[in-house]
Coordinates of C-alpha atoms and ligand atoms in Angstrom, one line a residue:
M3 CA 0.0 0.0 0.0
S4 CA 1.3 3.5 -0.9
T5 CA 2.2 5.8 2.0
A6 CA 2.3 8.9 -0.2
P7 CA 0.0 11.6 1.1
T8 CA -3.3 12.1 -0.8
Y9 CA -5.2 15.3 -0.7
A10 CA -8.8 16.4 -1.3
T11 CA -10.2 17.5 -4.7
Y12 CA -12.9 20.0 -4.8
P13 CA -15.5 19.6 -7.6
S14 CA -16.8 23.2 -6.9
L15 CA -13.5 24.6 -8.0
V16 CA -13.4 23.0 -11.5
D17 CA -13.7 25.7 -14.2
Q18 CA -14.1 28.4 -11.4
V19 CA -12.3 31.7 -12.1
V20 CA -9.8 32.3 -9.3
L21 CA -7.8 35.5 -9.0
I22 CA -4.5 35.4 -7.0
T23 CA -2.3 38.4 -6.3
G24 CA 1.4 37.9 -5.9
G25 CA 1.1 34.5 -7.6
A26 CA 4.6 34.4 -9.2
S27 CA 6.5 33.1 -6.2
G28 CA 6.3 31.8 -2.7
I29 CA 2.9 30.8 -1.2
G30 CA 1.2 32.6 -4.2
A31 CA 2.9 30.3 -6.7
A32 CA 2.1 27.2 -4.7
T33 CA -1.5 28.5 -4.6
V34 CA -1.6 29.1 -8.4
E35 CA -0.4 25.5 -8.8
Q36 CA -2.9 24.0 -6.4
F37 CA -5.9 25.8 -7.9
A38 CA -4.7 25.0 -11.5
L39 CA -4.4 21.3 -10.6
Q40 CA -8.0 21.4 -9.3
G41 CA -9.1 22.4 -12.8
A42 CA -9.8 26.1 -11.9
R43 CA -9.3 29.0 -14.4
V44 CA -6.5 30.8 -12.5
A45 CA -5.4 34.4 -13.1
F46 CA -2.6 35.9 -11.2
L47 CA -1.1 39.4 -10.8
D48 CA 2.5 40.1 -10.0
V49 CA 5.5 42.2 -11.1
A50 CA 8.0 39.3 -11.2
D51 CA 7.6 38.4 -14.9
K52 CA 10.4 35.7 -15.2
P53 CA 9.1 33.4 -12.4
A54 CA 5.5 34.1 -13.5
L55 CA 6.2 32.9 -17.1
A56 CA 8.2 29.9 -15.8
L57 CA 5.3 28.9 -13.6
I58 CA 2.9 29.1 -16.5
E59 CA 5.2 26.9 -18.6
D60 CA 5.4 24.4 -15.8
L61 CA 1.7 24.2 -15.2
T62 CA 0.3 24.4 -18.7
P63 CA 0.9 20.8 -19.6
R64 CA -0.4 19.6 -16.2
S65 CA -3.6 21.7 -15.9
K66 CA -7.0 21.7 -17.4
H67 CA -6.7 25.5 -18.0
A68 CA -3.4 27.3 -18.5
P69 CA -3.0 30.0 -15.8
L70 CA -3.3 33.6 -17.0
Y71 CA -0.7 36.2 -15.9
H72 CA -0.9 40.0 -15.9
H73 CA 2.0 42.2 -14.9
C74 CA 0.6 44.6 -12.4
D75 CA 2.1 46.7 -9.7
L76 CA -0.5 46.4 -7.0
T77 CA 0.6 49.6 -5.3
N78 CA -1.0 51.4 -8.3
I79 CA -4.7 51.0 -7.6
E80 CA -5.8 52.2 -11.0
N81 CA -3.6 49.5 -12.6
L82 CA -5.0 46.9 -10.2
Q83 CA -8.6 47.9 -11.2
A84 CA -7.6 47.7 -14.9
A85 CA -6.0 44.3 -14.5
I86 CA -9.1 42.9 -12.7
A87 CA -11.3 44.3 -15.5
A88 CA -9.0 42.6 -18.1
V89 CA -9.1 39.2 -16.2
T90 CA -12.9 39.4 -16.0
E91 CA -13.0 40.1 -19.8
Q92 CA -10.7 37.2 -20.6
L93 CA -11.9 34.5 -18.1
G94 CA -15.2 35.7 -16.7
T95 CA -16.1 36.9 -13.2
P96 CA -13.7 35.8 -10.5
R97 CA -15.6 33.8 -7.9
V98 CA -12.5 33.5 -5.7
L99 CA -10.1 36.2 -4.8
I100 CA -6.9 35.5 -2.9
N101 CA -5.3 38.7 -1.6
N102 CA -1.8 37.2 -1.2
A103 CA 0.8 39.7 -2.3
A104 CA 2.9 41.4 0.3
N105 CA 6.4 42.7 1.0
D106 CA 8.0 41.8 4.3
E107 CA 11.1 43.9 3.8
R108 CA 12.8 44.4 7.2
H109 CA 13.1 48.0 8.6
R110 CA 14.4 49.4 11.8
F111 CA 11.8 51.4 13.9
E112 CA 14.0 54.5 13.8
D113 CA 14.3 54.4 10.1
V114 CA 10.6 54.5 9.2
T115 CA 9.7 57.8 7.5
P116 CA 6.2 59.1 6.5
N117 CA 7.0 58.0 2.9
S118 CA 8.2 54.5 3.8
W119 CA 5.2 54.1 6.1
H120 CA 2.8 54.9 3.3
A121 CA 4.7 52.7 0.9
G122 CA 4.6 49.8 3.3
L123 CA 0.9 50.1 3.8
A124 CA 0.4 50.4 0.0
A125 CA 2.5 47.2 -0.5
N126 CA 0.8 45.2 2.2
L127 CA -2.7 46.5 2.8
H128 CA -4.4 48.9 0.4
H129 CA -4.5 46.6 -2.6
Q130 CA -6.4 43.9 -0.6
F131 CA -9.3 46.3 0.0
F132 CA -9.4 47.6 -3.6
A133 CA -9.1 44.2 -5.2
A134 CA -12.1 43.0 -3.1
Q135 CA -14.0 46.2 -4.0
A136 CA -13.3 45.5 -7.7
V137 CA -14.5 41.9 -7.7
A138 CA -17.5 42.2 -5.4
P139 CA -20.1 43.5 -7.9
G140 CA -19.3 40.6 -10.3
M141 CA -19.4 38.0 -7.4
K142 CA -22.7 39.5 -6.2
A143 CA -24.2 39.3 -9.7
A144 CA -23.0 35.7 -10.1
G145 CA -24.6 34.6 -6.8
G146 CA -21.6 34.8 -4.4
G147 CA -17.9 34.2 -3.9
S148 CA -15.0 33.7 -1.5
I149 CA -12.4 36.3 -0.7
I150 CA -9.4 35.2 1.3
N151 CA -7.0 37.9 2.8
M152 CA -3.5 36.8 3.8
S153 CA -2.6 38.1 7.2
S154 CA 0.2 36.7 9.4
I155 CA 0.8 35.6 12.9
S156 CA 3.5 38.3 13.0
W157 CA 1.2 40.6 15.0
R158 CA 0.4 37.9 17.5
I159 CA 4.0 37.0 18.3
P160 CA 7.0 39.2 19.3
T161 CA 8.2 40.4 15.9
A162 CA 11.1 42.9 15.4
H163 CA 12.1 45.1 12.5
L164 CA 8.7 44.8 10.7
S165 CA 6.5 47.4 12.3
V166 CA 4.8 48.6 9.1
Y167 CA 4.2 45.1 7.7
V168 CA 2.9 43.9 11.1
T169 CA 0.6 46.9 11.3
A170 CA -0.8 46.0 7.9
K171 CA -1.2 42.3 8.8
A172 CA -3.1 43.2 12.0
A173 CA -5.3 45.6 10.0
I174 CA -6.1 42.9 7.5
T175 CA -7.9 40.8 10.2
G176 CA -10.2 43.7 11.2
M177 CA -10.7 44.7 7.5
S178 CA -11.7 41.1 6.7
R179 CA -14.3 41.0 9.4
S180 CA -15.8 44.3 8.3
M181 CA -15.8 43.1 4.7
A182 CA -17.5 39.9 5.7
K183 CA -20.3 41.8 7.3
D184 CA -20.7 44.2 4.3
L185 CA -20.6 41.5 1.7
G186 CA -22.5 38.7 3.5
P187 CA -25.9 39.8 2.1
S188 CA -24.4 39.2 -1.4
N189 CA -23.4 35.7 -0.3
I190 CA -19.7 36.7 -0.5
R191 CA -17.6 35.1 2.2
V192 CA -14.5 36.8 3.5
N193 CA -11.9 35.1 5.7
A194 CA -8.3 35.9 6.8
V195 CA -5.5 33.4 6.9
L196 CA -2.6 33.9 9.3
P197 CA 0.4 31.7 8.5
G198 CA 3.4 31.2 10.8
A199 CA 6.9 30.7 9.4
V200 CA 6.5 29.2 5.9
L201 CA 9.6 28.0 4.2
T202 CA 9.3 29.7 0.8
E203 CA 12.3 30.0 -1.5
K204 CA 12.7 33.7 -0.4
Q205 CA 12.5 33.0 3.3
Q206 CA 15.1 30.3 2.9
R207 CA 17.4 32.6 0.9
L208 CA 17.1 35.7 3.0
Y209 CA 16.2 34.7 6.5
M210 CA 16.7 31.1 7.4
S211 CA 19.8 30.0 9.3
P212 CA 20.6 27.1 11.6
D213 CA 20.1 29.4 14.6
Y214 CA 16.7 30.7 13.4
E215 CA 15.7 27.1 12.6
Q216 CA 16.6 26.0 16.1
E217 CA 14.6 28.9 17.6
L218 CA 11.6 28.1 15.4
F219 CA 11.6 24.4 16.3
K220 CA 11.7 25.4 20.0
V221 CA 8.5 27.4 19.8
Q222 CA 6.5 25.4 17.2
F223 CA 4.7 22.3 18.4
L224 CA 5.6 20.5 15.2
K225 CA 9.4 20.3 14.8
R226 CA 9.5 20.8 11.1
H227 CA 9.0 23.6 8.5
V228 CA 5.6 24.6 7.3
M229 CA 5.6 24.4 3.5
P230 CA 3.8 26.7 1.0
D231 CA 1.5 24.1 -0.3
E232 CA 0.2 23.4 3.2
I233 CA -1.1 27.0 3.2
S234 CA -2.5 26.6 -0.3
R235 CA -4.6 23.6 0.8
L236 CA -6.3 25.6 3.5
L237 CA -7.0 28.2 0.8
L238 CA -8.6 25.6 -1.4
F239 CA -10.9 24.6 1.3
L240 CA -11.9 28.2 2.1
A241 CA -12.5 28.9 -1.6
A242 CA -14.6 25.8 -2.2
D243 CA -18.3 25.2 -1.5
D244 CA -17.1 22.8 1.2
S245 CA -16.7 25.9 3.5
S246 CA -20.0 27.5 2.4
A247 CA -21.1 28.7 5.9
I248 CA -17.6 30.0 7.0
T249 CA -17.1 33.7 6.9
G250 CA -15.6 36.5 9.0
Q251 CA -13.0 34.1 10.5
D252 CA -9.3 34.1 11.1
Y253 CA -7.4 30.9 10.4
I254 CA -4.0 30.4 12.0
I255 CA -1.8 27.8 10.3
D256 CA 1.6 27.8 12.0
A257 CA 2.5 24.2 13.1
G258 CA 1.4 25.1 16.6
W259 CA 2.9 28.4 17.8
I260 CA 0.0 30.6 18.9
Ligands
LIG21 N1 6.4 33.1 4.1 C1 5.9 33.3 5.4 O1 6.6 32.8 6.3 C2 4.7 34.0 5.7 C3 4.3 34.1 7.0 C4 3.1 34.8 7.3 C5 2.4 35.4 6.3 N2 2.8 35.3 5.0 C6 1.9 36.0 4.1 O2 1.6 35.1 3.0 C7 1.6 35.9 1.8 C8 2.6 35.3 0.8 O3 3.9 35.4 1.4 P1 5.2 34.8 0.7 O4 6.2 34.6 1.8 O5 4.9 33.8 -0.3 O6 5.7 36.2 -0.1 P2 6.8 36.4 -1.2 O7 7.5 37.7 -0.8 O8 7.7 35.2 -1.3 O9 6.0 36.6 -2.5 C9 5.2 37.7 -2.7 C10 4.8 37.8 -4.1 O10 4.1 39.0 -4.3 C11 4.6 39.8 -5.3 N3 4.5 41.2 -5.0 C12 5.0 41.9 -4.0 N4 4.7 43.2 -4.1 C13 4.0 43.3 -5.2 C14 3.4 44.4 -5.9 N5 3.5 45.7 -5.4 N6 2.7 44.2 -7.1 C15 2.6 43.0 -7.6 N7 3.2 41.9 -7.0 C16 3.8 42.1 -5.8 C17 6.1 39.4 -5.3 O11 6.7 39.6 -6.6 C18 6.0 37.9 -5.0 O12 5.8 37.1 -6.2 C19 1.9 37.3 2.2 O13 0.7 38.0 2.3 C20 2.6 37.2 3.5 O14 2.4 38.3 4.3 C21 3.9 34.6 4.7

């Protein structure tokens, strides 16, 4: 008997239009892959063209629908609105939105300026609201949808050198709950996901070290890394009809930390 892990498939995601921001790398790329392998029509927005095109090349032969990529700097809200309009024109109304893109660049408390503060919130918070606002009318007309906003446990644990990012990630949970209330009458569900330390290629390259790994495994109940596709599989569930009565919630996925 095989001991390979087997995972759920979701019939309600087949042919569904799914929009993912920051889908070219990290958790976003794993999520593009997981939804594409479920048979969804996936569109993703990013600025990293090279990994985006490599991802499409990898997934096209393995997916029912080749993912669609639009280059879009999400800090420019007009560009974001135009990209969402283009995706809707090409694939149809998104019924799932995953607000995933972020920038966790480290900064010292003393070095934050009014400009870097605004830029940090633009990179981590503003686009989540305006992407939701842009997809909501289409979801409403189609009978409903699921919006998932990526937060982080960073505002629940002691986190240094990330004050702007952490502020945005805390705000996202409040924003998600308020959106869930506003959009509930349109049968649009909104939930926030709070990952712990996820071993993306970028985290491994920039921040992982034997010392950090030792610290991590001290605080986590599970003494191993959380991988990007483990986050994506929670996103599949929250996007699918299987979670049809779940809205306004925060989901921590951190191998046991909080
Ligand atoms: N990796 C972790 O340990 C971790 C922990 C907690 C929460 N999260 C959250 O999960 C989500 C994904 O994290 P990740 O680690 O995969 O991130 P990442 O930095 O590896 O990837 C982010 C993606 O978003 C894109 N992006 C960033 N700014 C953009 C912009 N202005 N316009 C367009 N695209 C842009 C990047 O090019 C990249 O492809 C984020 O919301 C992050 O806050 C991650």
